[in-house]
mmCIF file of C-alpha atoms in Angstrom:
data_model
loop_
_atom_site.group_PDB
_atom_site.id
_atom_site.type_symbol
_atom_site.label_atom_id
_atom_site.label_comp_id
_atom_site.label_asym_id
_atom_site.label_seq_id
_atom_site.Cartn_x
_atom_site.Cartn_y
_atom_site.Cartn_z
ATOM 1 C CA MET A 5 119.195 254.948 138.569
ATOM 2 C CA THR A 6 120.757 251.454 138.617
ATOM 3 C CA SER A 7 118.469 248.714 137.309
ATOM 4 C CA THR A 8 117.659 245.795 139.568
ATOM 5 C CA ALA A 9 117.555 242.130 138.582
ATOM 6 C CA LEU A 10 115.598 239.620 140.653
ATOM 7 C CA VAL A 11 117.354 236.249 140.335
ATOM 8 C CA LEU A 12 115.676 232.984 141.324
ATOM 9 C CA ARG A 13 117.910 230.194 142.658
ATOM 10 C CA SER A 14 115.901 228.661 145.473
ATOM 11 C CA ASP A 15 117.778 225.560 146.566
ATOM 12 C CA GLY A 16 120.839 224.652 148.633
ATOM 13 C CA ILE A 17 124.569 225.307 148.803
ATOM 14 C CA GLU A 18 125.385 223.383 145.640
ATOM 15 C CA GLY A 19 122.784 225.276 143.638
ATOM 16 C CA LEU A 20 123.981 228.678 144.815
ATOM 17 C CA LEU A 21 127.621 227.841 144.076
ATOM 18 C CA SER A 22 126.695 226.776 140.542
ATOM 19 C CA VAL A 23 125.380 230.257 139.702
ATOM 20 C CA VAL A 24 128.247 232.318 141.168
ATOM 21 C CA PRO A 25 129.758 233.136 137.720
ATOM 22 C CA ALA A 26 126.306 234.131 136.419
ATOM 23 C CA LEU A 27 125.599 236.356 139.428
ATOM 24 C CA ARG A 28 128.958 238.092 139.008
ATOM 25 C CA ALA A 29 128.282 238.567 135.300
ATOM 26 C CA LEU A 30 124.996 240.335 136.110
ATOM 27 C CA ARG A 31 126.795 242.591 138.577
ATOM 28 C CA ARG A 32 129.499 243.460 136.021
ATOM 29 C CA HIS A 33 126.690 244.243 133.583
ATOM 30 C CA GLY A 34 125.721 247.082 135.899
ATOM 31 C CA LEU A 35 122.729 245.466 137.586
ATOM 32 C CA ARG A 36 121.805 245.496 141.237
ATOM 33 C CA VAL A 37 121.137 241.847 142.182
ATOM 34 C CA VAL A 38 118.368 240.640 144.478
ATOM 35 C CA LEU A 39 118.658 236.881 144.964
ATOM 36 C CA ALA A 40 115.567 234.814 145.776
ATOM 37 C CA CYS A 41 116.980 231.951 147.838
ATOM 38 C CA PRO A 42 116.611 230.304 151.271
ATOM 39 C CA PRO A 43 117.552 232.866 153.937
ATOM 40 C CA GLU A 44 120.030 230.491 155.595
ATOM 41 C CA LEU A 45 122.235 230.925 152.507
ATOM 42 C CA SER A 46 122.601 234.677 153.060
ATOM 43 C CA GLU A 47 126.169 234.373 154.414
ATOM 44 C CA LEU A 48 127.267 232.378 151.382
ATOM 45 C CA ALA A 49 125.465 234.773 149.033
ATOM 46 C CA ALA A 50 127.360 237.674 150.602
ATOM 47 C CA LEU A 51 130.686 235.926 149.947
ATOM 48 C CA THR A 52 129.983 235.874 146.200
ATOM 49 C CA GLY A 53 130.387 239.659 146.157
ATOM 50 C CA ALA A 54 127.560 239.846 143.623
ATOM 51 C CA VAL A 55 124.372 239.911 145.718
ATOM 52 C CA ASP A 56 122.941 243.140 147.110
ATOM 53 C CA ARG A 57 119.867 241.763 148.843
ATOM 54 C CA ILE A 58 118.182 238.448 149.648
ATOM 55 C CA LEU A 59 114.496 237.805 148.979
ATOM 56 C CA PRO A 60 113.527 234.797 151.142
ATOM 57 C CA ALA A 61 112.377 231.888 148.975
ATOM 58 C CA ARG A 62 111.544 228.232 149.534
ATOM 59 C CA GLY A 63 111.500 225.932 146.549
ATOM 60 C CA LEU A 64 108.955 227.157 144.020
ATOM 61 C CA ALA A 65 106.557 228.712 146.511
ATOM 62 C CA PRO A 66 105.130 232.102 145.466
ATOM 63 C CA LEU A 67 107.448 235.046 146.070
ATOM 64 C CA THR A 68 106.354 238.041 148.133
ATOM 65 C CA TRP A 69 107.905 241.417 147.376
ATOM 66 C CA PRO A 70 108.158 243.837 150.326
ATOM 67 C CA GLY A 71 105.844 246.840 150.438
ATOM 68 C CA PRO A 72 106.826 250.551 150.531
ATOM 69 C CA GLY A 73 107.108 250.529 154.328
ATOM 70 C CA GLU A 74 109.453 247.561 154.455
ATOM 71 C CA GLU A 75 112.687 249.169 153.260
ATOM 72 C CA ASP A 76 114.284 248.458 156.630
ATOM 73 C CA SER A 77 113.900 244.730 155.982
ATOM 74 C CA GLY A 78 116.884 244.986 153.641
ATOM 75 C CA HIS A 79 114.894 244.755 150.414
ATOM 76 C CA PRO A 80 114.361 247.492 147.829
ATOM 77 C CA PRO A 81 110.758 248.785 147.749
ATOM 78 C CA LEU A 82 110.472 248.949 143.957
ATOM 79 C CA LEU A 83 109.765 245.846 141.909
ATOM 80 C CA PRO A 84 112.629 245.166 139.465
ATOM 81 C CA ASP A 85 111.964 245.383 135.754
ATOM 82 C CA LEU A 86 114.081 242.280 135.065
ATOM 83 C CA ALA A 87 113.778 238.769 136.439
ATOM 84 C CA VAL A 88 116.366 236.054 135.740
ATOM 85 C CA ASN A 89 115.536 232.369 136.151
ATOM 86 C CA LEU A 90 118.714 230.569 137.265
ATOM 87 C CA HIS A 91 116.668 227.868 138.967
ATOM 88 C CA GLY A 92 115.366 225.575 136.235
ATOM 89 C CA ARG A 93 113.983 225.093 132.737
ATOM 90 C CA GLY A 94 110.405 226.061 133.648
ATOM 91 C CA PRO A 95 107.507 226.288 133.329
ATOM 92 C CA ARG A 96 106.923 226.375 137.118
ATOM 93 C CA SER A 97 110.033 228.383 137.923
ATOM 94 C CA HIS A 98 109.220 230.787 135.067
ATOM 95 C CA ARG A 99 105.742 231.367 136.490
ATOM 96 C CA VAL A 100 107.048 231.982 140.022
ATOM 97 C CA LEU A 101 108.802 235.046 138.617
ATOM 98 C CA LEU A 102 106.095 236.062 136.144
ATOM 99 C CA ASN A 103 103.412 235.896 138.869
ATOM 100 C CA LEU A 104 105.286 238.245 141.194
ATOM 101 C CA ARG A 105 103.210 241.406 141.677
ATOM 102 C CA HIS A 106 103.711 244.623 143.587
ATOM 103 C CA GLU A 107 101.155 247.434 143.639
ATOM 104 C CA GLY A 108 99.447 245.869 140.643
ATOM 105 C CA ARG A 109 102.593 245.673 138.515
ATOM 106 C CA GLY A 110 104.516 242.610 137.438
ATOM 107 C CA VAL A 111 108.055 242.051 136.208
ATOM 108 C CA ASP A 112 108.572 243.602 132.769
ATOM 109 C CA ARG A 113 111.185 241.170 131.405
ATOM 110 C CA LEU A 114 112.186 237.570 132.099
ATOM 111 C CA TRP A 115 115.506 236.044 131.056
ATOM 112 C CA ALA A 116 115.071 232.288 131.025
ATOM 113 C CA TYR A 117 115.360 229.136 128.968
ATOM 114 C CA ALA A 118 112.716 228.653 126.310
ATOM 115 C CA ASN A 119 109.791 226.456 127.303
ATOM 116 C CA ARG A 120 106.878 225.485 125.069
ATOM 117 C CA ASP A 121 104.458 225.905 127.976
ATOM 118 C CA VAL A 122 105.471 229.564 128.305
ATOM 119 C CA PRO A 123 105.807 230.463 124.599
ATOM 120 C CA TRP A 124 106.024 234.226 125.122
ATOM 121 C CA VAL A 125 109.376 233.866 126.917
ATOM 122 C CA ARG A 126 112.223 234.014 124.430
ATOM 123 C CA GLY A 127 115.473 232.313 125.314
ATOM 124 C CA PRO A 128 117.911 229.556 124.353
ATOM 125 C CA TRP A 129 116.904 225.908 124.533
ATOM 126 C CA TRP A 130 117.809 223.754 127.519
ATOM 127 C CA GLN A 131 120.486 221.103 126.928
ATOM 128 C CA PRO A 132 120.026 218.004 129.131
ATOM 129 C CA GLY A 133 123.217 216.857 130.853
ATOM 130 C CA GLU A 134 124.956 220.216 130.533
ATOM 131 C CA HIS A 135 127.180 221.182 133.454
ATOM 132 C CA GLU A 136 125.266 223.517 135.759
ATOM 133 C CA VAL A 137 127.862 226.302 135.770
ATOM 134 C CA LEU A 138 128.127 226.276 131.963
ATOM 135 C CA ARG A 139 124.341 226.170 131.616
ATOM 136 C CA TRP A 140 123.727 229.437 133.436
ATOM 137 C CA CYS A 141 126.638 231.205 131.785
ATOM 138 C CA ARG A 142 125.254 230.162 128.384
ATOM 139 C CA LEU A 143 121.857 231.583 129.304
ATOM 140 C CA LEU A 144 123.324 234.995 130.087
ATOM 141 C CA ARG A 145 125.507 235.016 126.979
ATOM 142 C CA TRP A 146 122.365 234.456 124.890
ATOM 143 C CA TYR A 147 121.048 237.740 126.313
ATOM 144 C CA GLY A 148 124.323 239.519 125.569
ATOM 145 C CA VAL A 149 125.910 239.339 129.031
ATOM 146 C CA PRO A 150 129.445 237.818 129.029
ATOM 147 C CA ALA A 151 129.902 235.245 131.809
ATOM 148 C CA ASP A 152 133.097 233.417 132.764
ATOM 149 C CA PRO A 153 132.412 229.840 133.980
ATOM 150 C CA GLU A 154 135.832 229.793 135.677
ATOM 151 C CA ASP A 155 134.857 232.693 137.963
ATOM 152 C CA THR A 156 133.933 230.417 140.881
ATOM 153 C CA THR A 157 136.526 231.225 143.552
ATOM 154 C CA LEU A 158 135.194 232.552 146.863
ATOM 155 C CA PRO A 159 137.059 234.828 149.288
ATOM 156 C CA THR A 160 137.935 233.347 152.667
ATOM 157 C CA PRO A 161 135.495 234.787 155.218
ATOM 158 C CA LEU A 162 136.826 237.006 157.987
ATOM 159 C CA THR A 163 136.027 234.284 160.489
ATOM 160 C CA ALA A 164 138.453 231.977 162.262
ATOM 161 C CA SER A 165 138.398 228.362 161.125
ATOM 162 C CA PRO A 166 137.228 226.025 163.896
ATOM 163 C CA ALA A 167 139.965 223.549 162.899
ATOM 164 C CA PRO A 168 142.747 225.002 160.708
ATOM 165 C CA GLY A 169 144.575 222.432 158.582
ATOM 166 C CA ALA A 170 142.139 219.611 159.335
ATOM 167 C CA VAL A 171 140.843 216.852 157.113
ATOM 168 C CA VAL A 172 137.105 217.505 156.868
ATOM 169 C CA ILE A 173 134.913 214.416 156.646
ATOM 170 C CA HIS A 174 131.314 215.124 155.687
ATOM 171 C CA PRO A 175 129.289 211.886 155.736
ATOM 172 C CA GLY A 176 125.962 213.479 154.796
ATOM 173 C CA ALA A 177 124.325 213.138 151.388
ATOM 174 C CA GLY A 178 121.191 214.336 149.684
ATOM 175 C CA GLY A 179 119.349 211.122 150.503
ATOM 176 C CA THR A 180 119.958 207.929 152.440
ATOM 177 C CA SER A 181 120.047 205.929 149.211
ATOM 178 C CA LEU A 182 123.151 207.880 148.176
ATOM 179 C CA ARG A 183 124.870 207.752 151.537
ATOM 180 C CA TRP A 184 128.117 205.862 151.978
ATOM 181 C CA PRO A 185 127.945 203.630 155.070
ATOM 182 C CA ALA A 186 128.915 205.291 158.367
ATOM 183 C CA GLU A 187 131.302 202.480 159.273
ATOM 184 C CA ARG A 188 133.348 203.111 156.120
ATOM 185 C CA PHE A 189 133.586 206.822 156.856
ATOM 186 C CA ALA A 190 134.740 205.764 160.319
ATOM 187 C CA THR A 191 137.437 203.519 158.881
ATOM 188 C CA VAL A 192 138.745 206.400 156.767
ATOM 189 C CA ALA A 193 138.629 208.825 159.710
ATOM 190 C CA ARG A 194 140.461 206.402 161.998
ATOM 191 C CA ARG A 195 143.146 205.643 159.423
ATOM 192 C CA LEU A 196 143.871 209.281 158.664
ATOM 193 C CA SER A 197 143.887 210.142 162.362
ATOM 194 C CA GLU A 198 146.295 207.296 163.112
ATOM 195 C CA ASP A 199 148.620 208.742 160.475
ATOM 196 C CA GLY A 200 148.779 212.021 162.358
ATOM 197 C CA LEU A 201 146.225 214.076 160.439
ATOM 198 C CA PRO A 202 143.717 216.142 162.435
ATOM 199 C CA VAL A 203 140.199 215.023 161.500
ATOM 200 C CA VAL A 204 136.844 216.761 162.007
ATOM 201 C CA ILE A 205 133.371 215.576 161.040
ATOM 202 C CA THR A 206 130.829 218.044 159.694
ATOM 203 C CA GLY A 207 127.163 218.076 158.815
ATOM 204 C CA SER A 208 123.889 219.760 159.615
ATOM 205 C CA LEU A 209 122.177 219.605 162.996
ATOM 206 C CA ARG A 210 119.915 216.886 161.578
ATOM 207 C CA GLU A 211 123.017 214.902 160.567
ATOM 208 C CA ARG A 212 124.734 215.256 163.947
ATOM 209 C CA PRO A 213 123.665 211.788 165.236
ATOM 210 C CA MET A 214 125.234 210.164 162.167
ATOM 211 C CA ALA A 215 128.376 212.279 162.567
ATOM 212 C CA LEU A 216 128.655 211.206 166.213
ATOM 213 C CA LEU A 217 128.228 207.597 165.124
ATOM 214 C CA VAL A 218 131.123 207.957 162.684
ATOM 215 C CA ALA A 219 133.330 209.421 165.431
ATOM 216 C CA THR A 220 132.368 206.659 167.886
ATOM 217 C CA ARG A 221 133.129 203.892 165.417
ATOM 218 C CA ALA A 222 136.421 205.588 164.545
ATOM 219 C CA VAL A 223 137.273 205.676 168.281
ATOM 220 C CA LEU A 224 137.686 209.442 168.087
ATOM 221 C CA PRO A 225 136.513 211.964 170.714
ATOM 222 C CA PRO A 226 133.111 213.649 170.247
ATOM 223 C CA GLN A 227 134.853 217.036 170.293
ATOM 224 C CA ILE A 228 135.909 216.501 166.674
ATOM 225 C CA VAL A 229 132.259 216.413 165.587
ATOM 226 C CA LEU A 230 131.398 219.886 164.297
ATOM 227 C CA ALA A 231 128.078 218.826 162.757
ATOM 228 C CA GLY A 232 125.360 221.204 163.885
ATOM 229 C CA ARG A 233 127.884 223.486 165.590
ATOM 230 C CA THR A 234 129.064 225.721 162.744
ATOM 231 C CA SER A 235 127.411 228.566 160.896
ATOM 232 C CA LEU A 236 127.638 228.556 157.120
ATOM 233 C CA ARG A 237 130.324 231.244 157.316
ATOM 234 C CA GLN A 238 132.336 229.100 159.767
ATOM 235 C CA LEU A 239 131.937 226.098 157.491
ATOM 236 C CA CYS A 240 133.337 228.167 154.615
ATOM 237 C CA ALA A 241 136.300 229.186 156.771
ATOM 238 C CA LEU A 242 136.822 225.557 157.778
ATOM 239 C CA VAL A 243 136.811 224.312 154.171
ATOM 240 C CA ALA A 244 138.996 227.208 153.003
ATOM 241 C CA GLY A 245 141.684 226.273 155.543
ATOM 242 C CA ALA A 246 141.342 222.497 155.320
ATOM 243 C CA ARG A 247 143.987 220.122 153.989
ATOM 244 C CA LEU A 248 141.346 217.899 152.400
ATOM 245 C CA VAL A 249 137.579 217.422 152.204
ATOM 246 C CA ILE A 250 136.070 213.924 151.974
ATOM 247 C CA SER A 251 132.341 214.088 151.384
ATOM 248 C CA GLY A 252 129.289 212.097 150.437
ATOM 249 C CA ASP A 253 127.605 215.348 149.424
ATOM 250 C CA VAL A 254 128.525 217.118 146.197
ATOM 251 C CA ALA A 255 127.764 220.494 147.821
ATOM 252 C CA LEU A 256 130.835 220.191 150.076
ATOM 253 C CA THR A 257 133.158 219.230 147.242
ATOM 254 C CA ARG A 258 131.844 222.153 145.201
ATOM 255 C CA LEU A 259 132.532 224.422 148.183
ATOM 256 C CA ALA A 260 136.025 222.920 148.405
ATOM 257 C CA ALA A 261 136.564 223.674 144.710
ATOM 258 C CA ALA A 262 135.560 227.297 145.334
ATOM 259 C CA TYR A 263 138.449 227.491 147.827
ATOM 260 C CA ARG A 264 140.861 225.336 145.770
ATOM 261 C CA THR A 265 140.907 222.787 148.596
ATOM 262 C CA PRO A 266 141.573 219.167 147.520
ATOM 263 C CA SER A 267 138.511 216.942 147.814
ATOM 264 C CA VAL A 268 137.230 213.407 147.342
ATOM 265 C CA LEU A 269 133.542 212.902 146.561
ATOM 266 C CA VAL A 270 132.179 209.507 147.583
ATOM 267 C CA SER A 271 129.137 209.237 145.391
ATOM 268 C CA PRO A 272 127.480 207.216 142.645
ATOM 269 C CA PRO A 273 127.852 208.780 139.194
ATOM 270 C CA ASP A 274 125.587 211.761 138.637
ATOM 271 C CA GLY A 275 126.657 213.052 135.238
ATOM 272 C CA ARG A 276 128.228 216.204 136.667
ATOM 273 C CA ARG A 277 131.876 217.215 136.435
ATOM 274 C CA HIS A 278 133.115 216.708 139.961
ATOM 275 C CA PRO A 279 135.984 214.618 141.365
ATOM 276 C CA VAL A 280 133.792 211.540 141.850
ATOM 277 C CA LEU A 281 134.995 208.200 143.199
ATOM 278 C CA HIS A 282 132.746 205.355 142.091
ATOM 279 C CA GLU A 283 132.704 202.001 140.398
ATOM 280 C CA SER A 284 128.951 201.564 139.928
ATOM 281 C CA GLY A 285 125.674 203.350 140.537
ATOM 282 C CA ASP A 286 125.778 202.173 144.158
ATOM 283 C CA ALA A 287 127.817 204.247 146.608
ATOM 284 C CA GLY A 288 128.004 201.177 148.854
ATOM 285 C CA ALA A 289 130.252 199.485 146.263
ATOM 286 C CA ILE A 290 133.090 201.879 147.103
ATOM 287 C CA SER A 291 135.543 200.452 149.622
ATOM 288 C CA SER A 292 137.266 202.275 152.457
ATOM 289 C CA THR A 293 140.630 201.406 150.893
ATOM 290 C CA GLN A 294 139.633 203.165 147.661
ATOM 291 C CA VAL A 295 138.725 206.328 149.532
ATOM 292 C CA ILE A 296 141.911 206.253 151.624
ATOM 293 C CA ASP A 297 143.992 205.821 148.467
ATOM 294 C CA ALA A 298 142.126 208.703 146.808
ATOM 295 C CA ALA A 299 142.737 210.835 149.905
ATOM 296 C CA VAL A 300 146.465 210.098 149.744
ATOM 297 C CA ARG A 301 146.582 211.126 146.095
ATOM 298 C CA ALA A 302 144.586 214.297 146.784
ATOM 299 C CA LEU A 303 146.886 215.276 149.634
ATOM 300 C CA GLY A 304 149.864 214.821 147.363
ATOM 301 C CA ALA A 305 151.873 213.111 150.093
ATOM 302 C CA GLY A 306 152.232 209.555 151.324
ATOM 303 C CA VAL A 307 149.900 208.959 154.236
ATOM 304 C CA ARG A 308 151.217 205.486 154.957
#
């Protein structure tokens, strides 16, 4: 019988993309993978080719394993004997997995980084500032599972792109303090559109008002605003077929990298290895001209 690994990675798109090589390494190791993550990421998890089932998870809230009568929910009824913490250094994330119980039994083994507050868990020590992809591959290698940090490419979903060959502008960011001003995104969108490039603006449903504002200030029709109108699978298809992604959110540039799509990340420095355009810790210090010039270089053609 194939062993099952329960893997915790309970955050957003960027977090899931950072563990793709680790998930694939577990699958190659002969394990069936159940991923504890937000259910809205299920389409992206399926594209990794390494996830058998999703266990719905929110942050570090307690996990609930399905009972014997819940097989139809898409989850295996038996608690796995291995848990893998690809979420953080612990101790809270360690305990989320260690506290999981089913019919009086807990998880037998936990692969995780060492933490002095959970001394019975053996593992390598956390290295601050380490690139996320390398960090999780190093964890698995410590337990004897080879993992290739370059194994990040995603297959294009069998879904039509809503705008093939477009320049995707994603003005959202993790927080308003990191957000590049809407009027500067608008300047970039207008300039690229004037030079004959099709432009679309993406984002979540919550970010749709800001996306509409960018389109209005760029004097572009509201039809180009796809924010709140695409599923995650459609967004993947859009990015996979895009000419360029310009984003204030590192998650979109990481998705672009998974599809080998050129990208420009408008962000203050964050210590991670992404194509970041910045001059200081303030995203507002970046000019529209800088982003347009970076877009031209990324496209590899003169947009003049």
